[in-house]
PDB file of C-alpha atoms in Angstrom:
ATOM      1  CA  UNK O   1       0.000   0.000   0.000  1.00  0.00           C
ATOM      2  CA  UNK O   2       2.711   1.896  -0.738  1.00  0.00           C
ATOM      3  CA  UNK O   3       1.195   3.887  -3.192  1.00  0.00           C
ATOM      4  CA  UNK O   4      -0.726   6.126  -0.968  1.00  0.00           C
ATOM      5  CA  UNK O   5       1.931   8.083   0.047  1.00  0.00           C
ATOM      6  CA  UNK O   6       1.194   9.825  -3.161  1.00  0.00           C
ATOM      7  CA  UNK O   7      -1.794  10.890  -1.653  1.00  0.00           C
ATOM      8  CA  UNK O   8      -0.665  14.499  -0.567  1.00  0.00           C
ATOM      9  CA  UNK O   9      -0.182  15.075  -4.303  1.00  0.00           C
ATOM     10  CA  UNK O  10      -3.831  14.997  -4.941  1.00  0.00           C
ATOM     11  CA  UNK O  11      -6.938  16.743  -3.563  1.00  0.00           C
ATOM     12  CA  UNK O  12      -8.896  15.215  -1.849  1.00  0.00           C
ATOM     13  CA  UNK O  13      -6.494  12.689  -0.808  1.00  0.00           C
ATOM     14  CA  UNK O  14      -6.565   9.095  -1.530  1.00  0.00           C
ATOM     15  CA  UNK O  15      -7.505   5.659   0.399  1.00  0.00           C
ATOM     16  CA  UNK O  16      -6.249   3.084  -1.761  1.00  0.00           C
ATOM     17  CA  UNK O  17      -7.120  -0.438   0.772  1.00  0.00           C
ATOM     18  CA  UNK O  18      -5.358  -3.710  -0.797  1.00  0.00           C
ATOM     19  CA  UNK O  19      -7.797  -6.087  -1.731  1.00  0.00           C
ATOM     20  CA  UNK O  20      -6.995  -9.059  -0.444  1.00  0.00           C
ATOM     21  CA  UNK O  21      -4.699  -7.737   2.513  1.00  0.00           C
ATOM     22  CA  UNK O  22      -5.454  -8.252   6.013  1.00  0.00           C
ATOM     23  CA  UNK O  23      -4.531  -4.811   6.883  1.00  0.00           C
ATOM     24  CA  UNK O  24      -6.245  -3.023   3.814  1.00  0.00           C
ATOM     25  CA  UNK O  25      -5.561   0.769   5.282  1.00  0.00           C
ATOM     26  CA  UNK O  26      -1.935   0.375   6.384  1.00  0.00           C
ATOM     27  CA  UNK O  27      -1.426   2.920   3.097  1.00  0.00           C
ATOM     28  CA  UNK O  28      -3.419   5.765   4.283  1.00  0.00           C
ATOM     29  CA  UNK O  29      -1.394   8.901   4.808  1.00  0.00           C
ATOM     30  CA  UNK O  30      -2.487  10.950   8.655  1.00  0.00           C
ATOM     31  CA  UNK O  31      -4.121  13.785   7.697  1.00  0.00           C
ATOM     32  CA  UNK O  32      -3.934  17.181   9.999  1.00  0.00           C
ATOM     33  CA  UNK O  33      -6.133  17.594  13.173  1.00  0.00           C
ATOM     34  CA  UNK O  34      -7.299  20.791  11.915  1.00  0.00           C
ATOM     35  CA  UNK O  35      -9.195  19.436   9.655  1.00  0.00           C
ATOM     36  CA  UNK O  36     -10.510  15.740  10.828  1.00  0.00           C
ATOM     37  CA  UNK O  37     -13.828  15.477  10.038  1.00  0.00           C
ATOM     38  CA  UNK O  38     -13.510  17.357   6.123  1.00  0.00           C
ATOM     39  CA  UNK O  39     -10.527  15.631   5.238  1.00  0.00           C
ATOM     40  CA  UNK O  40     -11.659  12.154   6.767  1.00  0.00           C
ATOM     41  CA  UNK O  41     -14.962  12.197   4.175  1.00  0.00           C
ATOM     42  CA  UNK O  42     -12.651  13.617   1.433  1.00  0.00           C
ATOM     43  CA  UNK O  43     -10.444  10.476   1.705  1.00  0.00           C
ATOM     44  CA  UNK O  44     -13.243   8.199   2.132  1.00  0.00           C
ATOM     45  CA  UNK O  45     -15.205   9.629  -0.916  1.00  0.00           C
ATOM     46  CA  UNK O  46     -11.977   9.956  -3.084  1.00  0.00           C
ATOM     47  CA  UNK O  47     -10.961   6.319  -2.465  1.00  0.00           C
ATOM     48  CA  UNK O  48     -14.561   5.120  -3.593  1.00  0.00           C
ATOM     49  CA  UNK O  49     -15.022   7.688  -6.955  1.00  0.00           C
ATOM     50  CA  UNK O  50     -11.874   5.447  -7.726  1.00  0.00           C
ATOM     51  CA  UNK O  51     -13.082   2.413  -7.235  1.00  0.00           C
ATOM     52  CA  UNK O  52     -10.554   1.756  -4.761  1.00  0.00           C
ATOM     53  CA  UNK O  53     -13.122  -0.165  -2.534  1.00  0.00           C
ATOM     54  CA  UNK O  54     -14.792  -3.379  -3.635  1.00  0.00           C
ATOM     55  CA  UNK O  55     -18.258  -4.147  -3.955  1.00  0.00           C
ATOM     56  CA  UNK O  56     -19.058  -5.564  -0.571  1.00  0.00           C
ATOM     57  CA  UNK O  57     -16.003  -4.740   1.374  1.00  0.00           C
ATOM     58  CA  UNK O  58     -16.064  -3.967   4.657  1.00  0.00           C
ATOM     59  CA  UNK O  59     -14.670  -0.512   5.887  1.00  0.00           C
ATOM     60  CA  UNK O  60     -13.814  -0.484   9.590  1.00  0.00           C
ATOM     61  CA  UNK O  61     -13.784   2.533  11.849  1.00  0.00           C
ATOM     62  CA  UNK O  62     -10.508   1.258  13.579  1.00  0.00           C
ATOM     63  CA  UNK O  63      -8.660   0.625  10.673  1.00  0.00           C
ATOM     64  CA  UNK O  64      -9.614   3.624   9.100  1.00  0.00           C
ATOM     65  CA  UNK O  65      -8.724   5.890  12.673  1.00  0.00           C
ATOM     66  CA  UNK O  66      -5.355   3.915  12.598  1.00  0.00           C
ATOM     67  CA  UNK O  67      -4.155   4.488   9.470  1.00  0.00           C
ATOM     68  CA  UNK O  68      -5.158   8.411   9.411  1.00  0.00           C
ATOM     69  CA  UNK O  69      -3.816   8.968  12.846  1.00  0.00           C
ATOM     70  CA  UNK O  70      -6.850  10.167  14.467  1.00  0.00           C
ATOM     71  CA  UNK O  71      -9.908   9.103  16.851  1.00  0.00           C
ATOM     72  CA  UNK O  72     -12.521   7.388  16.106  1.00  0.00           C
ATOM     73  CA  UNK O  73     -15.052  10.024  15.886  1.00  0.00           C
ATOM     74  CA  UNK O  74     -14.129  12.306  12.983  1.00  0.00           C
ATOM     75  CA  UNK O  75     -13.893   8.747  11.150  1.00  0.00           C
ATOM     76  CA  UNK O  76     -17.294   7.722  12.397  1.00  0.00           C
ATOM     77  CA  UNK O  77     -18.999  11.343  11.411  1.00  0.00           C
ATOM     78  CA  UNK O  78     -17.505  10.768   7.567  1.00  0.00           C
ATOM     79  CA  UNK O  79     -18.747   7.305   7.196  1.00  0.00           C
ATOM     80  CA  UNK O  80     -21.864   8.446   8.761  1.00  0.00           C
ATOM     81  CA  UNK O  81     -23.267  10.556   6.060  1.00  0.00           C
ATOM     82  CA  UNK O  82     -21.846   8.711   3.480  1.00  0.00           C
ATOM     83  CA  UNK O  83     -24.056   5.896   4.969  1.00  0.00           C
ATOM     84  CA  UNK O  84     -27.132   8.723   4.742  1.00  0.00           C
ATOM     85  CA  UNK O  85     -25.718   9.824   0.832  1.00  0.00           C
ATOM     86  CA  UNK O  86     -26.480   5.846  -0.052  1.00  0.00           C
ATOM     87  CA  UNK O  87     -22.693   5.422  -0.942  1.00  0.00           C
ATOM     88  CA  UNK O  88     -21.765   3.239   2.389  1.00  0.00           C
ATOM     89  CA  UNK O  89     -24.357   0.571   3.917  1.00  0.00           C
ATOM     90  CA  UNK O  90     -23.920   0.215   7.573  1.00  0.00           C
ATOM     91  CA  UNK O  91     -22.225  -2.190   9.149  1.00  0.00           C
ATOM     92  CA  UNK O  92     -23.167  -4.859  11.424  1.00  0.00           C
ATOM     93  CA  UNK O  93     -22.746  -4.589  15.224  1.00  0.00           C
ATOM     94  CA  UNK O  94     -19.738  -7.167  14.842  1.00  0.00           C
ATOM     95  CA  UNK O  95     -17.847  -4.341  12.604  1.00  0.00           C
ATOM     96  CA  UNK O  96     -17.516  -1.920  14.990  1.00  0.00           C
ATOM     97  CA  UNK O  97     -20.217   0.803  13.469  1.00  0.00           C
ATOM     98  CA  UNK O  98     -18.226   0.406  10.600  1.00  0.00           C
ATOM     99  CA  UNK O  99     -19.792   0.369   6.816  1.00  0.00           C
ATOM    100  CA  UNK O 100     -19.823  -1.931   3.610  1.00  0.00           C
ATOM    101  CA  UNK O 101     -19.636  -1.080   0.244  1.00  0.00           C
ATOM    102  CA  UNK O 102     -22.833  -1.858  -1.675  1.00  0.00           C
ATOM    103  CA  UNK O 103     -23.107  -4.690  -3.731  1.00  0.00           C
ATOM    104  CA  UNK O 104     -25.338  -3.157  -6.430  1.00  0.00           C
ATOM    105  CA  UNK O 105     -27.223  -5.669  -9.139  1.00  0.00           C
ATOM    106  CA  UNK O 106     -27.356  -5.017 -12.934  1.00  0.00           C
ATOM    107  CA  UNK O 107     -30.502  -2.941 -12.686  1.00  0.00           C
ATOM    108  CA  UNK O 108     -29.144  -0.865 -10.455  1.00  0.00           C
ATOM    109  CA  UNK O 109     -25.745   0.309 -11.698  1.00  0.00           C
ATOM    110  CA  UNK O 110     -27.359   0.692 -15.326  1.00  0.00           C
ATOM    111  CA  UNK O 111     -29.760   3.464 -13.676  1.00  0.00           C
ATOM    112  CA  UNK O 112     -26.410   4.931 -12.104  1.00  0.00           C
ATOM    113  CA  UNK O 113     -25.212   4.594 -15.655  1.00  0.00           C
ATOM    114  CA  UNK O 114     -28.370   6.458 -17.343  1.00  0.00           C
ATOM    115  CA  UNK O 115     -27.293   9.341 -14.696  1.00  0.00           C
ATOM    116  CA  UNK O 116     -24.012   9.573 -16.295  1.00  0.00           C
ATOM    117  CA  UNK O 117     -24.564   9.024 -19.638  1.00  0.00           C
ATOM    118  CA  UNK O 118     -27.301  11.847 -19.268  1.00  0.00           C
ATOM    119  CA  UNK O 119     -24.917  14.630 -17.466  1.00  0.00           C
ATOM    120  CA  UNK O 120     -21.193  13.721 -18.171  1.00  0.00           C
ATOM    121  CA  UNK O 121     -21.569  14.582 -21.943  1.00  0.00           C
ATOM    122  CA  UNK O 122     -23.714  17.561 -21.285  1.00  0.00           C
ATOM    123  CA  UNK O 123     -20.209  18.539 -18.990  1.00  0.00           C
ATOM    124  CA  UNK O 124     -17.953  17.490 -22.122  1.00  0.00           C
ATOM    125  CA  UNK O 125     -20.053  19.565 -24.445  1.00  0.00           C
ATOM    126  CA  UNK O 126     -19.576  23.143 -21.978  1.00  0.00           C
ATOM    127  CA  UNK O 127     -15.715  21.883 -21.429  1.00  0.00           C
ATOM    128  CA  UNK O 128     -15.228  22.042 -24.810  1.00  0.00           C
ATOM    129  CA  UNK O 129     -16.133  25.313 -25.309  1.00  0.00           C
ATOM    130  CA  UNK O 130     -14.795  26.692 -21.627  1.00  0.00           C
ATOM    131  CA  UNK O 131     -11.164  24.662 -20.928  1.00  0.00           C
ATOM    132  CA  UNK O 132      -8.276  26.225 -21.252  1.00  0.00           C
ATOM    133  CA  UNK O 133      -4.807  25.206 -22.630  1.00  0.00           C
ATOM    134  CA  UNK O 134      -3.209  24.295 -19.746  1.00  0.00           C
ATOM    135  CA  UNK O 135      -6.711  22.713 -18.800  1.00  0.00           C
ATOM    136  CA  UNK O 136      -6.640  20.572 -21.566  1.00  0.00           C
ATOM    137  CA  UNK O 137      -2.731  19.585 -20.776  1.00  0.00           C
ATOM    138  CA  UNK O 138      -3.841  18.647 -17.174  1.00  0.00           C
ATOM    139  CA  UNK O 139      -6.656  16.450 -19.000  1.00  0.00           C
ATOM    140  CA  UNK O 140      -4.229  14.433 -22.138  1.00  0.00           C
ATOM    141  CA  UNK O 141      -1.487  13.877 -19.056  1.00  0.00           C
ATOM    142  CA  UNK O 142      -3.972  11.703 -17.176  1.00  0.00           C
ATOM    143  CA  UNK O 143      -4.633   9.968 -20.667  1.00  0.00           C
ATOM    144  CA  UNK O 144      -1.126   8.949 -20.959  1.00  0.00           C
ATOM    145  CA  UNK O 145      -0.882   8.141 -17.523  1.00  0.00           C
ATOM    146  CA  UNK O 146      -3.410   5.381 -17.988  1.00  0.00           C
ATOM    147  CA  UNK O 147      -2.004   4.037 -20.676  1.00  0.00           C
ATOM    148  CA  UNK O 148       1.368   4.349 -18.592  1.00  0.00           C
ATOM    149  CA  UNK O 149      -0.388   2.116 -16.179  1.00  0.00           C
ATOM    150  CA  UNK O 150      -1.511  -0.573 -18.077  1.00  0.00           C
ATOM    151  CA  UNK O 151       1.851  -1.156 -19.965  1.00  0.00           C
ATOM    152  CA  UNK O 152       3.563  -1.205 -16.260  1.00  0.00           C
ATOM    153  CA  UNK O 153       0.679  -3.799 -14.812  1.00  0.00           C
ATOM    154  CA  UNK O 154      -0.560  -1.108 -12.241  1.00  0.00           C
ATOM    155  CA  UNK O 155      -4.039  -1.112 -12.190  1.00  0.00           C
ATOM    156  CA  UNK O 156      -4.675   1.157  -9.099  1.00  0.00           C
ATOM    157  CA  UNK O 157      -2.750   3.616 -11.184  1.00  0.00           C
ATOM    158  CA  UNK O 158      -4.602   3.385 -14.071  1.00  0.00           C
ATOM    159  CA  UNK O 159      -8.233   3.911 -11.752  1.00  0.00           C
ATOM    160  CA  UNK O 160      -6.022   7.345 -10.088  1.00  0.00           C
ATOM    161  CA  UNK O 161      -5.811   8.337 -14.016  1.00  0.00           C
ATOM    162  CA  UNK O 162      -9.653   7.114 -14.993  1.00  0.00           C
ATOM    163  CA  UNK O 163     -10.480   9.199 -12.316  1.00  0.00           C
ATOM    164  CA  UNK O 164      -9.048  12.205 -12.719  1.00  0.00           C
ATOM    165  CA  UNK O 165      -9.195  12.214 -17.148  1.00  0.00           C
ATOM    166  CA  UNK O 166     -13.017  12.521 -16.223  1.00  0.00           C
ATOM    167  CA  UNK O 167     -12.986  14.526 -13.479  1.00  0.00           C
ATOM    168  CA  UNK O 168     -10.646  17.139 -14.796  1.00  0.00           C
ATOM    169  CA  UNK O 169     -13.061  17.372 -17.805  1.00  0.00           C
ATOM    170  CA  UNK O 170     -15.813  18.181 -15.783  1.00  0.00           C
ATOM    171  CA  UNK O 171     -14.189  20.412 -13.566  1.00  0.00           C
ATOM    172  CA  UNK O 172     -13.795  22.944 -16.690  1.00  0.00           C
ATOM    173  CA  UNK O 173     -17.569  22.991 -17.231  1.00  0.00           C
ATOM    174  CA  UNK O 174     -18.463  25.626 -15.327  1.00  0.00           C
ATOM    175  CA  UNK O 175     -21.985  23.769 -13.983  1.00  0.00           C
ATOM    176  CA  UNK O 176     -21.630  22.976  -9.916  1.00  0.00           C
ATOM    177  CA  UNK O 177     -24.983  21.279  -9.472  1.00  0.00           C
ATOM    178  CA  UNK O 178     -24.458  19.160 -12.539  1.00  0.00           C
ATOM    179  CA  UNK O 179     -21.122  18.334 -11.236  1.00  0.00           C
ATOM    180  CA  UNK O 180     -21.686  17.691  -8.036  1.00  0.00           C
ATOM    181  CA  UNK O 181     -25.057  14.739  -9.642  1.00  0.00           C
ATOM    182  CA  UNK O 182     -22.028  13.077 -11.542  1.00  0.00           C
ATOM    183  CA  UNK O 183     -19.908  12.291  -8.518  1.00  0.00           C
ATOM    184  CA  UNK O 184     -23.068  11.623  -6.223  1.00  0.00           C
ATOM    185  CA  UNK O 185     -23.207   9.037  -9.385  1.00  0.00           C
ATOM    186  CA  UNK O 186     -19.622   7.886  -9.476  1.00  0.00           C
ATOM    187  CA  UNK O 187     -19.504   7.569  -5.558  1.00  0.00           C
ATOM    188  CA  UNK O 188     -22.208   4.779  -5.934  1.00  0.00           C
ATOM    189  CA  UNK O 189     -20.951   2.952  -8.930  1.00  0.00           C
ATOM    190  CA  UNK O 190     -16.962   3.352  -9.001  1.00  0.00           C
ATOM    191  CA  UNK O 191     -16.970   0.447  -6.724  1.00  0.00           C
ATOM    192  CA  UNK O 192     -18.805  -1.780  -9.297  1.00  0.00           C
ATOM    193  CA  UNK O 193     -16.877  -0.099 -12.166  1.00  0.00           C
ATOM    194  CA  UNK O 194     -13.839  -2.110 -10.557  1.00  0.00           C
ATOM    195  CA  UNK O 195     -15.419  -5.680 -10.940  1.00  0.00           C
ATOM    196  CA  UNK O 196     -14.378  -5.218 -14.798  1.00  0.00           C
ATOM    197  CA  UNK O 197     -10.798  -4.000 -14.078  1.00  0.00           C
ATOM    198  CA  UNK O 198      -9.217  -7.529 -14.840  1.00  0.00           C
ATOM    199  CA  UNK O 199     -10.616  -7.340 -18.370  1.00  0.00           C
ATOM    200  CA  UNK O 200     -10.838  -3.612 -19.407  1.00  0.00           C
ATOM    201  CA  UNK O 201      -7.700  -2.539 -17.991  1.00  0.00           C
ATOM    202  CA  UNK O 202      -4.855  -4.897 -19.640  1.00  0.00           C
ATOM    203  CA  UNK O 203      -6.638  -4.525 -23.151  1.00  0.00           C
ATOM    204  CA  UNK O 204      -7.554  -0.747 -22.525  1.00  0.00           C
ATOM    205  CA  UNK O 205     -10.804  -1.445 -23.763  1.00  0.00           C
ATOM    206  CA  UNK O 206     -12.187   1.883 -23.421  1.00  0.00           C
ATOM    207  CA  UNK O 207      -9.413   4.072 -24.834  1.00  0.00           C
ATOM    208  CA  UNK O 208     -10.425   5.056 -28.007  1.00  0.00           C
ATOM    209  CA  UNK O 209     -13.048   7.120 -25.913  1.00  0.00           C
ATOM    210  CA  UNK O 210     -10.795   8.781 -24.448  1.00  0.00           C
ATOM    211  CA  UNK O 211      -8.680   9.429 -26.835  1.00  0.00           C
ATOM    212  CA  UNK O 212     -11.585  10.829 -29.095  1.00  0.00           C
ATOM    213  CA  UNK O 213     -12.657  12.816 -26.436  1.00  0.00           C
ATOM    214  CA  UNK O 214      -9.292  14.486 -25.880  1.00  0.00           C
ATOM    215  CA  UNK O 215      -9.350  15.151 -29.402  1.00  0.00           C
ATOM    216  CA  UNK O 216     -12.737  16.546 -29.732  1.00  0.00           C
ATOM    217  CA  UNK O 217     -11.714  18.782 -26.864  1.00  0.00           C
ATOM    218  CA  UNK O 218      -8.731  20.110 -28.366  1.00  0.00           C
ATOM    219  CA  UNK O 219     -10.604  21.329 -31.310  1.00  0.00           C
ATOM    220  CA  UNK O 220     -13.331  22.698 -29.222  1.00  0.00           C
ATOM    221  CA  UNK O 221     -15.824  20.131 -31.143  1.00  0.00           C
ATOM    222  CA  UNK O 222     -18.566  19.826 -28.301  1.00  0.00           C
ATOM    223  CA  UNK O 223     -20.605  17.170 -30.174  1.00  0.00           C
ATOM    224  CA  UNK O 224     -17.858  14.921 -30.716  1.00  0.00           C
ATOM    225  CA  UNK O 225     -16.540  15.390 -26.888  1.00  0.00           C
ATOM    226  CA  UNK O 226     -20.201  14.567 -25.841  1.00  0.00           C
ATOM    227  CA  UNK O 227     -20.752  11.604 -28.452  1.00  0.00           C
ATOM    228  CA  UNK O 228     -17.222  10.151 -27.335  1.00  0.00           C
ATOM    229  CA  UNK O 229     -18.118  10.807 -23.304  1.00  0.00           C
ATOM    230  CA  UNK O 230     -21.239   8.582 -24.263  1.00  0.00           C
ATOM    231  CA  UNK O 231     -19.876   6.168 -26.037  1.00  0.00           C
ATOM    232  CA  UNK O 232     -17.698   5.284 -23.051  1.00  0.00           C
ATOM    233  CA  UNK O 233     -20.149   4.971 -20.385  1.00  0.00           C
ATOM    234  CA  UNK O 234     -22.565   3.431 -23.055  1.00  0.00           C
ATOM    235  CA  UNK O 235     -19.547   0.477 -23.343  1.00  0.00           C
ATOM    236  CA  UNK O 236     -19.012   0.137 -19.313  1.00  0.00           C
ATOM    237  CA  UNK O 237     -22.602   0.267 -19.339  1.00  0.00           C
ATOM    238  CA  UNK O 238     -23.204  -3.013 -21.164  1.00  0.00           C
ATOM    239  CA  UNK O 239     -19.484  -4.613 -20.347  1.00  0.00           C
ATOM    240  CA  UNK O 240     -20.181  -4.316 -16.202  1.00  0.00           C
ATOM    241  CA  UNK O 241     -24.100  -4.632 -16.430  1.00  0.00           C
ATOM    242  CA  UNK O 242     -23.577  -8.406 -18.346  1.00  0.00           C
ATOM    243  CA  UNK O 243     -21.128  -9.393 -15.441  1.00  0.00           C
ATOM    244  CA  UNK O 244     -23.536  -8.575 -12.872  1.00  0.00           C
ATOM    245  CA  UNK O 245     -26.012 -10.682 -14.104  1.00  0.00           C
ATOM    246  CA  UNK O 246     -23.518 -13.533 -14.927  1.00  0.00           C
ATOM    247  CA  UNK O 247     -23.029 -13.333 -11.410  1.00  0.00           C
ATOM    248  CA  UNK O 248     -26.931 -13.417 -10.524  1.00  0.00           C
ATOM    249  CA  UNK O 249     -27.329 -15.915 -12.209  1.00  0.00           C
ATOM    250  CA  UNK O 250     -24.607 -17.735 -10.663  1.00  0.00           C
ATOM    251  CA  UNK O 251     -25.442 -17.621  -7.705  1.00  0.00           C
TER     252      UNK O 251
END
């Protein structure tokens, strides 16, 4: 969990748990006592618009406190109203008021989906029109970074990059309330985003999205930037939405 060190690079910070690890927060970097409670929820939130956390993974208070060098309280307030935003479920008495990450079915992440692929080109579209140069270098750096990522075998790297190609599109847009829908949006399905990571990532499925939209926003084209926005979520869309109900029907 090394990686998390990188954390102070980025706002908000990042919480990057190891799936798999028995100590999944070991990573996290402490954050100042100034701020507790904001910066807390700002990890917390930035580790799941990643899809740093797993569908179904517990998140314990303790852990959490541990690794960001503070009580137990701040930590319990964050998870707390991400448990009343619908992003966390609460945890059972035997998790120490802790929280799990929601295991959403097909139907459900395709109407998280709809939300998307009805705002994030609409956010494209204004970008195009509004970002600047230096915008726009921010924006193609993440692009190569992913593709960085998946030639060097990191996938948490790569979802860091995802992240922020998308995110530093919309952050040109100028539109607040539709920004803040999308990442009410990615909060609840980055998680579930993840369960295709094995596939998407090594064969960069996806790219030629980006890399249209990049294009499209270079040129200030804000049809193309929107088609190629939509075209991308369309493809996760069906991609993660078949898994889930190979799964269902699995089980």
């Amino acid at each position: 969990m090394d990686f998390l060190k990188r954390a102070a690079r980025f706002q908000p910070p990042l919480l990057v748990p190891c799936l798999g690890s028995s100590t999944p927060f070991m990573r996290l970097t402490p954050i100042d006592r100034d701020t507790l409670w904001d910066r807390a929820y700002a990890t917390l939130k930035a580790a799941l618009l990643e899809g740093r956390f797993a569908p179904g993974e517990r998140i314990l208070l303790r852990d959490v406190a541990d690794s960001l060098g503070i009580s137990l309280t701040p930590v319990r307030d964050a998870v707390n109203r991400l448990i009343a935003e619908r992003v966390l479920e609460r945890g059972s008495v035997g998790q120490g008021g802790g929280a799990t990450v929601p295991l959403l079915d097909a139907e459900q992440f395709a109407q998280l989906m709809t939300v998307r692929s009805s705002l994030e080109p609409v956010a494209a579209a204004a970008a195009a029109a509004l970002a600047s140069h230096e915008q726009l270098d921010a924006v193609e750096h993440c692009l190569h970074e992913m593709k960085q990522a998946v030639a060097e075998r990191q996938p948490e790297h790569y979802l860091e990059a995802h992240y922020r190609f998308h995110f530093g599109i919309y952050g040109t847009c100028k539109m607040p309330i539709v920004q803040e829908i999308i990442e009410t949006a990615w909060l609840r399905c980055g998680p579930t985003l993840r369960l295709a990571l094995p596939e998407y990532v090594p064969a960069l499925k996806r790219y030629e999205f980006h890399v249209a939209a990049m294009n499209a926003l270079r040129q200030g084209n804000a049809d193309q930037a929107a088609a190629a926005i939509r075209a991308d979520i369309e493809s996760a869309r069906q991609d993660v939405c078949a898994l889930l109900e190979q799964q269902a029907a699995a089980h």
